[in-house]
Coordinates of C-alpha atoms in Angstrom, one line a residue:
M1 CA 3.7 -24.3 6.0
T2 CA 4.8 -21.1 4.4
Q3 CA 6.1 -18.1 6.3
A4 CA 3.2 -16.0 5.0
S5 CA 0.7 -18.3 6.9
S6 CA 2.8 -18.9 10.0
T7 CA 3.3 -15.2 10.9
N8 CA 1.2 -12.1 10.7
S9 CA 1.7 -10.9 7.1
Y10 CA 0.1 -7.9 5.5
L11 CA -0.5 -6.5 2.1
C12 CA -0.2 -2.8 1.8
F13 CA -1.7 -0.6 -0.9
D14 CA -0.7 2.9 -1.9
F15 CA -4.0 4.1 -3.4
G16 CA -3.9 5.9 -6.7
L17 CA -6.4 6.9 -9.4
K18 CA -4.4 5.1 -12.2
R19 CA -2.2 2.7 -10.3
F20 CA -1.8 1.3 -6.8
G21 CA 1.5 0.6 -5.3
V22 CA 1.7 -2.8 -3.5
A23 CA 3.9 -4.2 -0.8
V24 CA 3.9 -7.3 1.4
G25 CA 5.6 -7.7 4.8
T26 CA 5.6 -9.6 8.0
E27 CA 5.2 -8.4 11.5
L28 CA 8.0 -10.7 12.6
L29 CA 10.6 -8.9 10.4
K30 CA 8.8 -5.5 10.3
T31 CA 10.0 -5.1 6.7
A32 CA 8.2 -4.9 3.4
S33 CA 9.0 -5.9 -0.1
E34 CA 7.4 -4.2 -3.1
L35 CA 5.3 -6.1 -5.5
S36 CA 4.2 -5.1 -9.0
P37 CA 1.8 -2.2 -9.1
I38 CA -1.9 -2.7 -9.9
S39 CA -3.6 -0.8 -12.7
A40 CA -6.7 1.2 -11.7
K41 CA -9.3 3.1 -13.5
D42 CA -10.4 6.2 -11.6
G43 CA -9.3 4.6 -8.3
I44 CA -11.0 1.2 -9.0
P45 CA -8.4 -1.6 -9.1
D46 CA -8.5 -4.8 -11.0
W47 CA -10.0 -6.9 -8.2
Q48 CA -8.9 -10.2 -9.9
V49 CA -5.3 -9.1 -9.4
I50 CA -6.0 -8.4 -5.7
E51 CA -7.7 -11.7 -5.3
A52 CA -4.6 -13.4 -6.7
L53 CA -2.4 -11.5 -4.3
V54 CA -4.6 -12.6 -1.4
A55 CA -4.5 -16.2 -2.5
T56 CA -0.7 -16.1 -2.9
W57 CA 0.3 -14.2 0.2
K58 CA -2.6 -15.2 2.5
P59 CA -2.3 -12.0 4.5
T60 CA -3.6 -11.6 8.1
G61 CA -4.8 -8.2 7.1
F62 CA -4.3 -5.1 5.0
V63 CA -2.8 -1.7 5.4
V64 CA -4.0 1.1 3.1
G65 CA -2.2 4.5 2.8
L66 CA -4.4 7.4 3.8
P67 CA -3.5 10.5 1.7
L68 CA -4.4 13.2 4.2
N69 CA -3.8 16.9 3.5
M70 CA -0.7 18.3 5.1
D71 CA -2.8 19.8 7.9
G72 CA -4.2 16.4 8.7
T73 CA -7.7 17.0 7.2
Q74 CA -9.4 14.6 4.9
S75 CA -9.0 15.0 1.1
D76 CA -11.0 13.6 -1.8
M77 CA -8.2 11.1 -2.2
S78 CA -8.3 10.1 1.5
L79 CA -12.1 9.5 1.2
R80 CA -11.5 7.3 -1.8
A81 CA -8.7 5.4 -0.1
T82 CA -11.0 4.8 2.9
K83 CA -13.7 3.5 0.6
F84 CA -11.2 1.1 -1.0
G85 CA -10.2 -0.1 2.5
K86 CA -13.9 -0.8 3.3
R87 CA -14.3 -2.7 0.1
L88 CA -11.2 -4.8 0.9
K89 CA -12.7 -5.6 4.3
G90 CA -16.0 -6.5 2.7
R91 CA -14.5 -8.8 0.1
F92 CA -11.9 -10.6 2.2
N93 CA -13.3 -10.3 5.7
K94 CA -9.8 -9.4 7.1
P95 CA -8.8 -6.3 9.2
V96 CA -7.9 -3.2 7.3
E97 CA -5.8 -0.5 8.9
M98 CA -5.5 3.0 7.4
M99 CA -2.0 4.6 7.7
D100 CA -1.2 8.2 7.3
E101 CA 0.9 8.4 4.2
R102 CA 1.8 12.1 4.1
L103 CA 5.2 12.6 2.4
S104 CA 5.5 8.9 1.6
S105 CA 5.8 9.6 -2.2
F106 CA 8.4 12.2 -1.5
E107 CA 10.3 9.8 0.7
A108 CA 10.0 7.1 -1.8
K109 CA 11.4 9.2 -4.6
A110 CA 14.4 10.1 -2.5
Y111 CA 14.9 6.5 -1.6
V112 CA 14.7 5.3 -5.2
R113 CA 16.9 8.2 -6.4
E114 CA 19.5 7.3 -3.8
K115 CA 19.3 3.6 -4.7
T116 CA 19.5 4.1 -8.5
N117 CA 21.3 7.5 -8.8
K118 CA 18.5 8.6 -11.2
F119 CA 15.9 11.4 -11.1
V120 CA 12.6 9.9 -10.3
D121 CA 9.4 11.1 -12.0
F122 CA 6.0 11.1 -10.3
G123 CA 4.8 8.5 -12.9
D124 CA 7.6 6.1 -12.2
H125 CA 6.2 2.6 -11.2
S126 CA 9.1 2.0 -8.8
V127 CA 8.0 4.9 -6.6
D128 CA 4.5 3.3 -6.2
G129 CA 6.0 0.1 -4.7
A130 CA 8.6 2.0 -2.7
A131 CA 5.8 4.2 -1.2
A132 CA 3.8 1.1 -0.3
C133 CA 6.9 -0.3 1.4
L134 CA 7.4 2.9 3.4
I135 CA 3.7 3.0 4.4
L136 CA 3.8 -0.6 5.6
E137 CA 7.1 -0.3 7.5
S138 CA 5.8 2.9 9.1
W139 CA 2.7 1.0 10.2
F140 CA 4.9 -1.8 11.7
A141 CA 7.1 0.9 13.5
S142 CA 3.9 2.5 15.0
D143 CA 3.3 -0.5 17.1
N144 CA -0.1 -0.7 15.3

């Protein structure tokens, strides 16, 4: 039996219009590892890629970053991320948790910059996965 099926594991998505950051992690270790980003068209992912991730990692559930405004109010992006979360639940019949992701991209850029000693652009793929890791690890730390 693999670790992914013997402990509670989660796939996390950092929602985006052109690309989703993806991470996987286990509740046991409370850490996340970034996976390759998923291309999207106007916020609609390639569902075949997500189906393959679910088949590979066999997650207990999903965590989706919720991009709220800085004052905590909903934004167009947070509404779209919530819709994506509902579609995940509908397709895979697994729990979906929404996690406030304010400042996760900022933190991810700082993390990647520190790790690589390079300036990190908003379009850099490594930031998407790092943001998804931060979102998932924050969710683990929140005692979900």
